[in-house]
PDB file of C-alpha atoms and ligand atoms in Angstrom:
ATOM      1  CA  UNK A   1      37.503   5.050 -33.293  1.00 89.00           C
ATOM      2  CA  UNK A   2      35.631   7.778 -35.139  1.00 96.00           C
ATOM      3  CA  UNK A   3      33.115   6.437 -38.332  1.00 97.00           C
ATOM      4  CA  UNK A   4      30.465   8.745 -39.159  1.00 98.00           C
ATOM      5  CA  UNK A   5      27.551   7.527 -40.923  1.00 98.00           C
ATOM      6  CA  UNK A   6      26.396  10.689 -43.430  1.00 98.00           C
ATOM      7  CA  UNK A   7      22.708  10.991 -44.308  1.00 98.00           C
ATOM      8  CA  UNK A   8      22.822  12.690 -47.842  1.00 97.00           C
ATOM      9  CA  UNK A   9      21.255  14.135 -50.565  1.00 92.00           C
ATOM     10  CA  UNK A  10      21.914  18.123 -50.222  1.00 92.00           C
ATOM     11  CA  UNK A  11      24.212  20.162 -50.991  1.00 90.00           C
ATOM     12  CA  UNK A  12      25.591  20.848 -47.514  1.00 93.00           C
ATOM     13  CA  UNK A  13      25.531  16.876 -47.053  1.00 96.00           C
ATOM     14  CA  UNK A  14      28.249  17.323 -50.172  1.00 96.00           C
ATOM     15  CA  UNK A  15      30.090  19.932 -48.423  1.00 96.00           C
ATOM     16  CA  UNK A  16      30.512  18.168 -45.450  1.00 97.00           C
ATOM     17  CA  UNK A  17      31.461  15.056 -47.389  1.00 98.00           C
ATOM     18  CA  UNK A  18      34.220  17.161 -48.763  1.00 98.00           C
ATOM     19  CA  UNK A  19      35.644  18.447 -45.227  1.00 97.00           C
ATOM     20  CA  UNK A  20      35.120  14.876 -43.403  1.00 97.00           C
ATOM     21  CA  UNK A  21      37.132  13.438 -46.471  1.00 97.00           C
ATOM     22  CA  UNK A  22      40.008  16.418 -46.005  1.00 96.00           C
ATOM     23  CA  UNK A  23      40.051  15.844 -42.620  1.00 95.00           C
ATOM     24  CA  UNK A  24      40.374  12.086 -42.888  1.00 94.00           C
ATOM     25  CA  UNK A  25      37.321  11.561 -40.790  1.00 96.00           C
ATOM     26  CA  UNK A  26      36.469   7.584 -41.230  1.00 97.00           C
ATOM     27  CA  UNK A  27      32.105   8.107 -43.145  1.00 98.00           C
ATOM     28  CA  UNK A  28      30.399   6.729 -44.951  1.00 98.00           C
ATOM     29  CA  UNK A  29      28.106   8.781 -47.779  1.00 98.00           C
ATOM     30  CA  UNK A  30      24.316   7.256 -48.045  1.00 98.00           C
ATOM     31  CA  UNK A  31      22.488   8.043 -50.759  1.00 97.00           C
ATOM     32  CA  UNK A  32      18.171   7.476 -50.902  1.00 97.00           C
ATOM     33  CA  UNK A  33      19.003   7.059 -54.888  1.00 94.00           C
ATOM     34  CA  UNK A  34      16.236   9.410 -56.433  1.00 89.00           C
ATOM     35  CA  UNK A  35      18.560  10.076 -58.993  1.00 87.00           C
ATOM     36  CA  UNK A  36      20.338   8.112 -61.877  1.00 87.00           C
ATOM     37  CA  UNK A  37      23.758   9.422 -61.232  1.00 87.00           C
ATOM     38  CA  UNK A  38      24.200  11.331 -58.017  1.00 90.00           C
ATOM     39  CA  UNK A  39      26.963  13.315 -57.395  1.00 90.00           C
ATOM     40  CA  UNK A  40      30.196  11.709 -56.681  1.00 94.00           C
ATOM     41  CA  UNK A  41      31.283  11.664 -53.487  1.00 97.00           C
ATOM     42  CA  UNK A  42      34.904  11.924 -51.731  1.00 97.00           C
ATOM     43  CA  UNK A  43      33.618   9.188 -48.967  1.00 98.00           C
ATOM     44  CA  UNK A  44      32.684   5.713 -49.963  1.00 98.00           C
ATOM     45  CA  UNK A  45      28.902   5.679 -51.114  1.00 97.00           C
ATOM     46  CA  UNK A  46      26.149   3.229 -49.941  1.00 97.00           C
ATOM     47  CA  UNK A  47      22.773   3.640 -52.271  1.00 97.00           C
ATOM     48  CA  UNK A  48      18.994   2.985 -51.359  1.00 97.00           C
ATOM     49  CA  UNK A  49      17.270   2.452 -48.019  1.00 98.00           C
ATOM     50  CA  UNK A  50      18.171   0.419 -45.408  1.00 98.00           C
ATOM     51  CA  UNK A  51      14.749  -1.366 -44.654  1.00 98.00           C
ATOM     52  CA  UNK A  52      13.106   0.976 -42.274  1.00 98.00           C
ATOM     53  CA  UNK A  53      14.488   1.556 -38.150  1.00 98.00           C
ATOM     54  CA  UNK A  54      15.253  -2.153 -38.042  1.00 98.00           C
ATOM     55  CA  UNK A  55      17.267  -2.420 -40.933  1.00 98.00           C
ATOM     56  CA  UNK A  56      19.252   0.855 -39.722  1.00 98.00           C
ATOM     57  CA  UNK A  57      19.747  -0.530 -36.486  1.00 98.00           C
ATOM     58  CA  UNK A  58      21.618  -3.283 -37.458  1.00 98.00           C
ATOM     59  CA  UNK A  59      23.397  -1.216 -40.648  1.00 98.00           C
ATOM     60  CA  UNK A  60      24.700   0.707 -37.460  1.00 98.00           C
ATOM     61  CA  UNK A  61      25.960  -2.073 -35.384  1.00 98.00           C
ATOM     62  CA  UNK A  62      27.175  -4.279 -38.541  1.00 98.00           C
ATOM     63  CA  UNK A  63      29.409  -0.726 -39.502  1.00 98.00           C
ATOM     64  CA  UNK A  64      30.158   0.106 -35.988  1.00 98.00           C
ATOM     65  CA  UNK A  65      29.027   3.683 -36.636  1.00 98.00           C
ATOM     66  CA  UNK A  66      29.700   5.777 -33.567  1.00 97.00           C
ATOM     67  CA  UNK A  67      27.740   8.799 -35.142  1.00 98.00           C
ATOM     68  CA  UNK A  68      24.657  10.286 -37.575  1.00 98.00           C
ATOM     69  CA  UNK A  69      24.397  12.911 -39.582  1.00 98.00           C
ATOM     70  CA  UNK A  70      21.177  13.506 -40.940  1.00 98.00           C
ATOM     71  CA  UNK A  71      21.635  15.799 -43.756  1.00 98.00           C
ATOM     72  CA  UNK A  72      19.173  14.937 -45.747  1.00 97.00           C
ATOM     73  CA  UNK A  73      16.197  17.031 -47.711  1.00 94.00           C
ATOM     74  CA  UNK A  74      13.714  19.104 -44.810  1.00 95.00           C
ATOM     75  CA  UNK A  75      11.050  16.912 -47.005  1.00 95.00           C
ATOM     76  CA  UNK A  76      12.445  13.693 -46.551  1.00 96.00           C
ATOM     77  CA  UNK A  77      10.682  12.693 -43.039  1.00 96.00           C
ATOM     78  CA  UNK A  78      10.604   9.541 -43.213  1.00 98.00           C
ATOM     79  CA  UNK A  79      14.438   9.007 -43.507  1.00 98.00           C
ATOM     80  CA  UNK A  80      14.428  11.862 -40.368  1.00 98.00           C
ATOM     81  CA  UNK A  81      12.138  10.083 -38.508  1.00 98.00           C
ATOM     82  CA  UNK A  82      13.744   6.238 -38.763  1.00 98.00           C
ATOM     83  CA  UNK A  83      17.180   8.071 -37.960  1.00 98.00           C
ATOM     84  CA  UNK A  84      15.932   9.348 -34.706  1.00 98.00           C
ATOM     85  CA  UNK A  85      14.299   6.009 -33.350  1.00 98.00           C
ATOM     86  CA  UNK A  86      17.224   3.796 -34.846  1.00 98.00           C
ATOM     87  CA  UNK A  87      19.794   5.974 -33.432  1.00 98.00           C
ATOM     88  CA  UNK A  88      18.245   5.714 -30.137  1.00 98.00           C
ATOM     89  CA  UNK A  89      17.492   1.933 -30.408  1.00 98.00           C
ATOM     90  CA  UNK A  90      21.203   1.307 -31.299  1.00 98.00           C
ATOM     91  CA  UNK A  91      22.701   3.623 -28.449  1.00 97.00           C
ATOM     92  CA  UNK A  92      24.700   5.818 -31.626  1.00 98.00           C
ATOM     93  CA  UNK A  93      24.410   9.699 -31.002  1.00 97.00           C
ATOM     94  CA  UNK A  94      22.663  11.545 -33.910  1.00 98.00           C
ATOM     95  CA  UNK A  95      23.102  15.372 -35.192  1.00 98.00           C
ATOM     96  CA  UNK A  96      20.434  16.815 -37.939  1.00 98.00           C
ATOM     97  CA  UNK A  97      22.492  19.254 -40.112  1.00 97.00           C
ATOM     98  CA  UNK A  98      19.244  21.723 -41.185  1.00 95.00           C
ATOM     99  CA  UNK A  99      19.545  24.954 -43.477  1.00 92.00           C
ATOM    100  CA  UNK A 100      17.624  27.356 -42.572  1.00 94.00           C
ATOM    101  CA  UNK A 101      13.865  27.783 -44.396  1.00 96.00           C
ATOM    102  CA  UNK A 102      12.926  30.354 -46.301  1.00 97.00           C
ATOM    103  CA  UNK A 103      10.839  33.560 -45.329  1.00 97.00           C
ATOM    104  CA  UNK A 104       8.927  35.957 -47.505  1.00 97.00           C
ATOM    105  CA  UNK A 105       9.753  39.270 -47.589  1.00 95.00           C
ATOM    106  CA  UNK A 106       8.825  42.522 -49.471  1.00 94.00           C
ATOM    107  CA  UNK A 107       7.002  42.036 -52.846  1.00 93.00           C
ATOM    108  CA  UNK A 108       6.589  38.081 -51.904  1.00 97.00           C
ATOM    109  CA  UNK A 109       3.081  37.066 -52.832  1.00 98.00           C
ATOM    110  CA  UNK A 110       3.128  33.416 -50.866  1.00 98.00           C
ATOM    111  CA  UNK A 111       0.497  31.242 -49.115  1.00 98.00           C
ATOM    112  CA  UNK A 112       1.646  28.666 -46.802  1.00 98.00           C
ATOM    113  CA  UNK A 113      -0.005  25.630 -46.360  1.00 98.00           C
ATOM    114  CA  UNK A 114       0.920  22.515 -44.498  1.00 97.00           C
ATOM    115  CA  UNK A 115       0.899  19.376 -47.439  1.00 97.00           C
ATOM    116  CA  UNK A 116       0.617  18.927 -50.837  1.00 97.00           C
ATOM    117  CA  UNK A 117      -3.202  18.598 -50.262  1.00 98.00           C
ATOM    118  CA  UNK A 118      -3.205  21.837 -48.850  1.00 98.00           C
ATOM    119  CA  UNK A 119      -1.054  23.021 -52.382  1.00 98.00           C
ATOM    120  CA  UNK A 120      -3.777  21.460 -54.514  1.00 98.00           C
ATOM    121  CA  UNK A 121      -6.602  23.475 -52.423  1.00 98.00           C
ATOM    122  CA  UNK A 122      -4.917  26.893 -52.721  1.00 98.00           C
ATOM    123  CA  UNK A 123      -4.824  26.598 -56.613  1.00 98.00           C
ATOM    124  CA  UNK A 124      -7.480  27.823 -59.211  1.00 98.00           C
ATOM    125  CA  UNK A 125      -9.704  25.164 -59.786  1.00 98.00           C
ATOM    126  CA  UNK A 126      -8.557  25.865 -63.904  1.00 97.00           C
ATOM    127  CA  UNK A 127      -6.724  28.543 -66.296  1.00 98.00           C
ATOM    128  CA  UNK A 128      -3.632  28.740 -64.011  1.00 98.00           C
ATOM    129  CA  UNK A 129      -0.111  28.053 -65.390  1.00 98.00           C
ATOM    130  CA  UNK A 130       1.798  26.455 -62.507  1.00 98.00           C
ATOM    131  CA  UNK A 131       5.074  25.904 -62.133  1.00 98.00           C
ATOM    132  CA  UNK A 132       5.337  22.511 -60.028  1.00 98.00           C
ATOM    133  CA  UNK A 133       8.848  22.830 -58.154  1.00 95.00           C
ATOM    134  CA  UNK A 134       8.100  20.061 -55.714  1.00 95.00           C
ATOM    135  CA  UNK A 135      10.208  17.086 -57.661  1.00 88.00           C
ATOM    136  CA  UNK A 136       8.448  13.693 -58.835  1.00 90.00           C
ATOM    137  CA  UNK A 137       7.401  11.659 -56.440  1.00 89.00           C
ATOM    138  CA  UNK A 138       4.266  13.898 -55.269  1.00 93.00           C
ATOM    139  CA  UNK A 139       2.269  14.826 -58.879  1.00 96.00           C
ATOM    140  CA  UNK A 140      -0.521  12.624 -58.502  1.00 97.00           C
ATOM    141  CA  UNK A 141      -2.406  14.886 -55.809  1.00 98.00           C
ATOM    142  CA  UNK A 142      -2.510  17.785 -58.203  1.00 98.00           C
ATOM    143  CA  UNK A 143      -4.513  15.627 -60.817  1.00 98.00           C
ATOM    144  CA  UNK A 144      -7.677  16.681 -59.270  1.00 98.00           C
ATOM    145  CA  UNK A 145      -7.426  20.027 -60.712  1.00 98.00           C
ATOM    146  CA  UNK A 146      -7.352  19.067 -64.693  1.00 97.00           C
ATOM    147  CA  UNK A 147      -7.910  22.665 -65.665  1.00 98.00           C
ATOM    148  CA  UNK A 148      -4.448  23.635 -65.406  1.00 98.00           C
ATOM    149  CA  UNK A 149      -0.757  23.529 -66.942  1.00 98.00           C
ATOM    150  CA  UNK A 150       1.645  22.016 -64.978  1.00 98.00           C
ATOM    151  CA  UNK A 151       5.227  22.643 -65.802  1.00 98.00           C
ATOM    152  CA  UNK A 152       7.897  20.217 -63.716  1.00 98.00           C
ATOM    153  CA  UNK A 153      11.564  20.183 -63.298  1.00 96.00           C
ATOM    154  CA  UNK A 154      13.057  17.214 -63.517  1.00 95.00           C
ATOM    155  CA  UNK A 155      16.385  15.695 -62.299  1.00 91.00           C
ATOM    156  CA  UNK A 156      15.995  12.538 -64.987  1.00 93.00           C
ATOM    157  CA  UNK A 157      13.547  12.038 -68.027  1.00 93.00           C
ATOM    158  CA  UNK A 158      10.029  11.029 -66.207  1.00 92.00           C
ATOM    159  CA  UNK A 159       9.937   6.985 -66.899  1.00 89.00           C
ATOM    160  CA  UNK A 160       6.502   6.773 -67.930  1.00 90.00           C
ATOM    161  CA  UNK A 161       3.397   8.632 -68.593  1.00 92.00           C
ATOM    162  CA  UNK A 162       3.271  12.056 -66.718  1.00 94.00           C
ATOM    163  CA  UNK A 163       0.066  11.713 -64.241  1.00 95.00           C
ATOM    164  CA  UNK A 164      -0.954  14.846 -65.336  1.00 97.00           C
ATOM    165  CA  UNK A 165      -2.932  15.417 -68.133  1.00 94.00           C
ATOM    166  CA  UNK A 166      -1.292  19.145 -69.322  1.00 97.00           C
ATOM    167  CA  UNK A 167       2.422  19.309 -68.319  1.00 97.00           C
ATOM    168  CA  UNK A 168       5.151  19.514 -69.501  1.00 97.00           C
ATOM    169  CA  UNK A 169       8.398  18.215 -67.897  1.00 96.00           C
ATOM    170  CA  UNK A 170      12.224  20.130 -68.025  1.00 97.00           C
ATOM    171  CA  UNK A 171      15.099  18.221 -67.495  1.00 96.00           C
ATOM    172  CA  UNK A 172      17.399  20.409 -65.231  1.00 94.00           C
ATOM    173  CA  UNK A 173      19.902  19.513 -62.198  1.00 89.00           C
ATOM    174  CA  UNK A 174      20.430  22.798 -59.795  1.00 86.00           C
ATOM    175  CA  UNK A 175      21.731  25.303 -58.753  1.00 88.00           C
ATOM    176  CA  UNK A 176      19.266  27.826 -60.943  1.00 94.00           C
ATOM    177  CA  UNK A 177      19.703  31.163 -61.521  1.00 96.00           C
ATOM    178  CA  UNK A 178      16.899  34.069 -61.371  1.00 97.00           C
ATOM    179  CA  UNK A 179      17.726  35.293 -64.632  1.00 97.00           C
ATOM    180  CA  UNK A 180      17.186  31.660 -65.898  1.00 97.00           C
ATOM    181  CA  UNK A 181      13.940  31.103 -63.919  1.00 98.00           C
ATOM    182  CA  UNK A 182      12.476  34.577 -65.311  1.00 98.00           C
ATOM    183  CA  UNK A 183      12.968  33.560 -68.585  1.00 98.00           C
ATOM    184  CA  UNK A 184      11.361  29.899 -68.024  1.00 98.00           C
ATOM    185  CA  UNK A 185       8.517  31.297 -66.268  1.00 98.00           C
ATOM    186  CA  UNK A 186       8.009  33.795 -69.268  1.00 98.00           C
ATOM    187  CA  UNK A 187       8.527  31.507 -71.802  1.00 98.00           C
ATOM    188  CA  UNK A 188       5.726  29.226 -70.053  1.00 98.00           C
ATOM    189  CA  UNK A 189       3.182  32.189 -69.479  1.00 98.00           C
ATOM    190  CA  UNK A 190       3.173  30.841 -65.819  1.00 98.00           C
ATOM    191  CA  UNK A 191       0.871  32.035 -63.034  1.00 98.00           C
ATOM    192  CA  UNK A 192       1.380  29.763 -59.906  1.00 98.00           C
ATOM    193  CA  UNK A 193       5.129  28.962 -58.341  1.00 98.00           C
ATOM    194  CA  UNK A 194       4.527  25.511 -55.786  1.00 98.00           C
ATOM    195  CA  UNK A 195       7.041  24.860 -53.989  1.00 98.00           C
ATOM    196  CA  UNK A 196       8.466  22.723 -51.113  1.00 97.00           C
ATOM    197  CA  UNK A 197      10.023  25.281 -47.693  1.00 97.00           C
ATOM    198  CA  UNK A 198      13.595  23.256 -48.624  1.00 93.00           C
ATOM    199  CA  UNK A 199      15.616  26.647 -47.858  1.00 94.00           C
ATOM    200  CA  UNK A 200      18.789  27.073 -48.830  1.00 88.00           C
ATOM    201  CA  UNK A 201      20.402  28.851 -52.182  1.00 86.00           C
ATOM    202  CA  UNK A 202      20.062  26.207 -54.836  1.00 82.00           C
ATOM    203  CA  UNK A 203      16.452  26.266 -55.691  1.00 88.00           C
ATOM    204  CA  UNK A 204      15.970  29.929 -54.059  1.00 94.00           C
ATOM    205  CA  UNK A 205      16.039  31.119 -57.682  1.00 96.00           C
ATOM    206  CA  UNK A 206      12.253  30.295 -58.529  1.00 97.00           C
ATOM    207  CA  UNK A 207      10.978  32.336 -55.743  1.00 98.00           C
ATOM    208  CA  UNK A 208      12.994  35.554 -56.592  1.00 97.00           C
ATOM    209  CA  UNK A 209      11.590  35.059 -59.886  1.00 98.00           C
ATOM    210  CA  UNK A 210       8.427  35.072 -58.854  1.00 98.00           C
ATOM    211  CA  UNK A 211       8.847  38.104 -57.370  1.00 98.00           C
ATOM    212  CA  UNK A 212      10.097  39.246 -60.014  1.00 98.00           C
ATOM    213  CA  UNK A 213       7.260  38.467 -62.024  1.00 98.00           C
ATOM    214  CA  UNK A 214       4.316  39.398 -59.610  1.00 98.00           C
ATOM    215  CA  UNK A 215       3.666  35.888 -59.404  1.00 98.00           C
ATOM    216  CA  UNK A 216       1.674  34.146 -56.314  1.00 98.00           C
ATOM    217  CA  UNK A 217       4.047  31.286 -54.588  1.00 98.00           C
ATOM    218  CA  UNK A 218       1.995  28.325 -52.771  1.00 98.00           C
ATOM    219  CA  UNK A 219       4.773  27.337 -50.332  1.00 98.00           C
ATOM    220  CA  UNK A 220       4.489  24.410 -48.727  1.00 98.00           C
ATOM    221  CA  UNK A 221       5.640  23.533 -45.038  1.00 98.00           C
ATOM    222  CA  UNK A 222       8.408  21.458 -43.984  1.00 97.00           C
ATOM    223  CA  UNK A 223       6.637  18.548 -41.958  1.00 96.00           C
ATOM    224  CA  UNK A 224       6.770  18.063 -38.159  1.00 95.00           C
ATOM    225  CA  UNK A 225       9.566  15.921 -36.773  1.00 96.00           C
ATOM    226  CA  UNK A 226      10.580  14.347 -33.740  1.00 97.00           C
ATOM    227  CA  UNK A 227      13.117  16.344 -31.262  1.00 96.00           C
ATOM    228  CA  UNK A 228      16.537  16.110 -31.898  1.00 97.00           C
ATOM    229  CA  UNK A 229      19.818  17.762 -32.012  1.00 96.00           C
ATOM    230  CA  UNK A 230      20.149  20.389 -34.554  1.00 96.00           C
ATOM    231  CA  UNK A 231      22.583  22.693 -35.980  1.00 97.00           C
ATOM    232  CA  UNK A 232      22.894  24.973 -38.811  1.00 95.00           C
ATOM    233  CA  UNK A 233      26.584  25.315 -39.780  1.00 95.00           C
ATOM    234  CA  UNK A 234      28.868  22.618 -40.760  1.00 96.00           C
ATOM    235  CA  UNK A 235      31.557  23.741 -38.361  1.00 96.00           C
ATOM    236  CA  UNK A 236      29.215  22.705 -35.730  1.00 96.00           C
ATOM    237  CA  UNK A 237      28.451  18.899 -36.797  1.00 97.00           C
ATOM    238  CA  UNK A 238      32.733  18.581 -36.861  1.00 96.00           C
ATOM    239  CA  UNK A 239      32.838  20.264 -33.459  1.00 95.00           C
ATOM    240  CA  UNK A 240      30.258  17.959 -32.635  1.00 96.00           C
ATOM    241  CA  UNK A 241      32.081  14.775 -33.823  1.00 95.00           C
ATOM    242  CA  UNK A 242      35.267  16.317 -32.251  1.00 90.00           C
ATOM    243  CA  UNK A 243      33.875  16.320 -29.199  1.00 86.00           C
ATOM    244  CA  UNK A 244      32.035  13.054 -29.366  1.00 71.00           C
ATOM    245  CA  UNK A 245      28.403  13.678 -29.066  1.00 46.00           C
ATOM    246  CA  UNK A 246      28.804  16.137 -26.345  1.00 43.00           C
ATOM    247  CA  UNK A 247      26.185  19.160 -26.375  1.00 38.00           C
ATOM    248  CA  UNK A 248      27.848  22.108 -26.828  1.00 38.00           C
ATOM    249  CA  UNK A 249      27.569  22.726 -30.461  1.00 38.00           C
ATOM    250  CA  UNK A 250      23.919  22.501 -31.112  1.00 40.00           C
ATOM    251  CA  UNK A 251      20.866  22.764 -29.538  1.00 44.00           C
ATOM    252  CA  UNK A 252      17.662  20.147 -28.787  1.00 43.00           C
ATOM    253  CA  UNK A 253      14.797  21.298 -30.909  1.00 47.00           C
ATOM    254  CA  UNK A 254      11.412  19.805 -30.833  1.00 40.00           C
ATOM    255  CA  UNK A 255       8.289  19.983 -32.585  1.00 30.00           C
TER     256      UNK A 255
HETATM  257  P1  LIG B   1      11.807   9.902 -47.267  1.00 52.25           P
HETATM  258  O1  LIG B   1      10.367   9.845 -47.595  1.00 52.25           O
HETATM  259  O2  LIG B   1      12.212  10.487 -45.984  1.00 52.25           O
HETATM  260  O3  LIG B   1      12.479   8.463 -47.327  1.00 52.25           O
HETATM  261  C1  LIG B   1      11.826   7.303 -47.771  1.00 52.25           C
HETATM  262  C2  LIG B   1      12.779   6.164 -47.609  1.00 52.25           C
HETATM  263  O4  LIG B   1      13.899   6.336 -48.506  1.00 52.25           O
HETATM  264  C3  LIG B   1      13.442   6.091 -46.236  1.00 52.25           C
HETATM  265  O5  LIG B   1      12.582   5.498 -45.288  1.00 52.25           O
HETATM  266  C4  LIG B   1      14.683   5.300 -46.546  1.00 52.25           C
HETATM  267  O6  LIG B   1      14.355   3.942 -46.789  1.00 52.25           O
HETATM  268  C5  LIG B   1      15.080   5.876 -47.893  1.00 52.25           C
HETATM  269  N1  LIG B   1      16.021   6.995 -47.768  1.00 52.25           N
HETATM  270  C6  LIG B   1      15.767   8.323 -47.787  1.00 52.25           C
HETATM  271  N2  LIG B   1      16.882   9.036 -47.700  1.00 52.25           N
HETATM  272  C7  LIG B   1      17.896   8.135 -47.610  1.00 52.25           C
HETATM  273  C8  LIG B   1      19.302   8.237 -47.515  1.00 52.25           C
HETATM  274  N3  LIG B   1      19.934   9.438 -47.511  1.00 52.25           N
HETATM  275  N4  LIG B   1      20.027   7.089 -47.435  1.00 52.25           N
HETATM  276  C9  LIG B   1      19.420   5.875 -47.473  1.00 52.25           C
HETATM  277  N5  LIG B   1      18.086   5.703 -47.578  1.00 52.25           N
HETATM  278  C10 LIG B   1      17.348   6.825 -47.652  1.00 52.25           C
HETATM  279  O7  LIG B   1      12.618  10.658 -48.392  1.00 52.25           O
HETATM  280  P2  LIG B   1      12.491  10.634 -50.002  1.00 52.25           P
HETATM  281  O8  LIG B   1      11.461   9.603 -50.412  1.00 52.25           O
HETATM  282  O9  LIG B   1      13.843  10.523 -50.571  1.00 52.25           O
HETATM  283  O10 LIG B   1      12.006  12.064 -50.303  1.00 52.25           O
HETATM  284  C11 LIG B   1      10.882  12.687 -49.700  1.00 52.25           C
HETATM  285  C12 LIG B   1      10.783  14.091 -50.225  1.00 52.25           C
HETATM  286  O11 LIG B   1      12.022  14.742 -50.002  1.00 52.25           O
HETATM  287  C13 LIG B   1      10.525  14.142 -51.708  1.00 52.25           C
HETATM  288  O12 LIG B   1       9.206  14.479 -51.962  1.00 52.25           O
HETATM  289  C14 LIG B   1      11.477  15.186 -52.219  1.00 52.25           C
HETATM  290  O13 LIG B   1      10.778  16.371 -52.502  1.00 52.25           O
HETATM  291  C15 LIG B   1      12.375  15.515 -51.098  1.00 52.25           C
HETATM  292  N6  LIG B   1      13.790  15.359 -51.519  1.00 52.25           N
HETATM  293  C16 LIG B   1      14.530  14.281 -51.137  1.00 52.25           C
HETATM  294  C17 LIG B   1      15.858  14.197 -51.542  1.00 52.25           C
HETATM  295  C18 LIG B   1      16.723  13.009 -51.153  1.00 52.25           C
HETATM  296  O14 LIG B   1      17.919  13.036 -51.470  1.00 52.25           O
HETATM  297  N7  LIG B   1      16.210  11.970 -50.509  1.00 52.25           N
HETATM  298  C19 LIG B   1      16.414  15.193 -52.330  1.00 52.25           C
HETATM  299  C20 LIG B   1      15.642  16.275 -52.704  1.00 52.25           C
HETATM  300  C21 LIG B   1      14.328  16.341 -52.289  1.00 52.25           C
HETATM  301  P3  LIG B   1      14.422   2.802 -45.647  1.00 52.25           P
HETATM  302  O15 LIG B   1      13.243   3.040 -44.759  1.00 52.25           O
HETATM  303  O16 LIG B   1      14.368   1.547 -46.419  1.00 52.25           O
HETATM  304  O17 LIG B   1      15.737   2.987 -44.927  1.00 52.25           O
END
């Protein structure tokens, strides 16, 4: 029997939660719970880790899981990375579910750069106004440069102290609009976009405002991970499933 164990926390990992659920496909939803209250979902939800490879190994065996899908963040690695080596340990066929990542075009101003150390190198050392679309759990890094603003956007209220000494923190869930973005990045005189190479249309709307605006992007790369099957549609992970963990719908990509 079918039981698909979903990796979440995207917005295709929600879509595909809502066609395995009209479809009647046995899942279950896991959540990493960086959130207060994340989105319902039409599949029973787990929330929080499961203790590293080991402890997914024997979530796996204990569920009787016959398949993975990682649909999680491009940024979250380390959940990417324990899928891959506890699927293989436990003998359960895995399938990454990855959106696409974005590309600069005309009137883009970006640098890449491979971490959040790299981010913190490509800024003024002080007087820029950044816009810091990278989420909560990396600030500290950007610390070392005092001399700017920092402006965040927040899923929930920041639970302590900001570790920044100028910032300033919005509460906002996604999707954003351009028009909306313009007029935050106005509003906040800002002179620096950083953000994460997550792809997809959610969060795109910072980085057409920044073109908009003439303003430089510091994008940062999606880190490395291990090979392992990949597709890009959603039709392909349920052709996948279909077809029990045969090849034909995606292709092995490696780093
Ligand atoms: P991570 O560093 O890959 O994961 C850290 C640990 O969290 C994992 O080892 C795992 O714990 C647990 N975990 C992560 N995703 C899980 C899931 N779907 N179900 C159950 N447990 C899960 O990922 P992260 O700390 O969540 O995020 C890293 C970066 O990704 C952040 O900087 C953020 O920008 C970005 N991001 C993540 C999410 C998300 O939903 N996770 C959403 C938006 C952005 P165990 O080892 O104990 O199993």
């Amino acid at each position: 029997m079918t039981r698909v164990l979903l990796l979440g926390g995207t917005t295709e990992a929600s879509r595909l939660a809502e066609v395995l659920a009209a479809r009647g496909v046995e899942a279950v939803f896991s959540y990493a719970g960086r959130t207060e209250a994340p989105k319902a979902q039409p599949l029973p939800q787990r929330v929080g880790g499961f203790g590293g490879v080991a402890g997914l190994v024997a979530y796996l065996r204990e569920g009787r899981f016959t398949h993975v899908v990682d649909a999680t963040h491009p940024f979250a690695a380390q959940m990417s990375r324990n899928a891959v080596a506890a699927c293989a340990e436990a003998g359960v066929p895995l399938i990454a579910l990855e959106r696409p990542a974005w590309q600069a075009g005309p009137g883009d101003d970006w640098v890449a750069v491979a971490d959040v150390a790299g981010a913190v190198a490509a800024l003024p050392d002080r007087g820029a106004r950044v816009f810091l679309a990278i989420g909560k759990q990396t600030l500290e890094p950007f610390a070392a440069k005092p001399g700017n603003f920092y402006l965040l956007r927040l899923v929930d209220p920041p639970e302590g102290a900001l570790p920044l000494a100028d910032a300033e923190a919005v509460i906002a869930r996604g999707p954003f609009t351009e028009e909306g973005d313009v007029a935050l990045m106005r509003a906040r005189g800002i002179t620096h976009v950083v953000a994460k190479n997550a792809g997809g249309a959610g969060a795109e709307a910072k980085l057409a405002a920044a073109r908009a605006l003439g303003l430089r992007v510091v994008m940062i790369d999606r880190p490395a991970l291990p090979a392992r099957r990949v597709v890009g549609e959603i039709g392909a992970v349920l052709d996948w499933i279909v077809h029990s963990g045969t090849v034909s719908a995606g292709t092995e990509r490696g780093v």
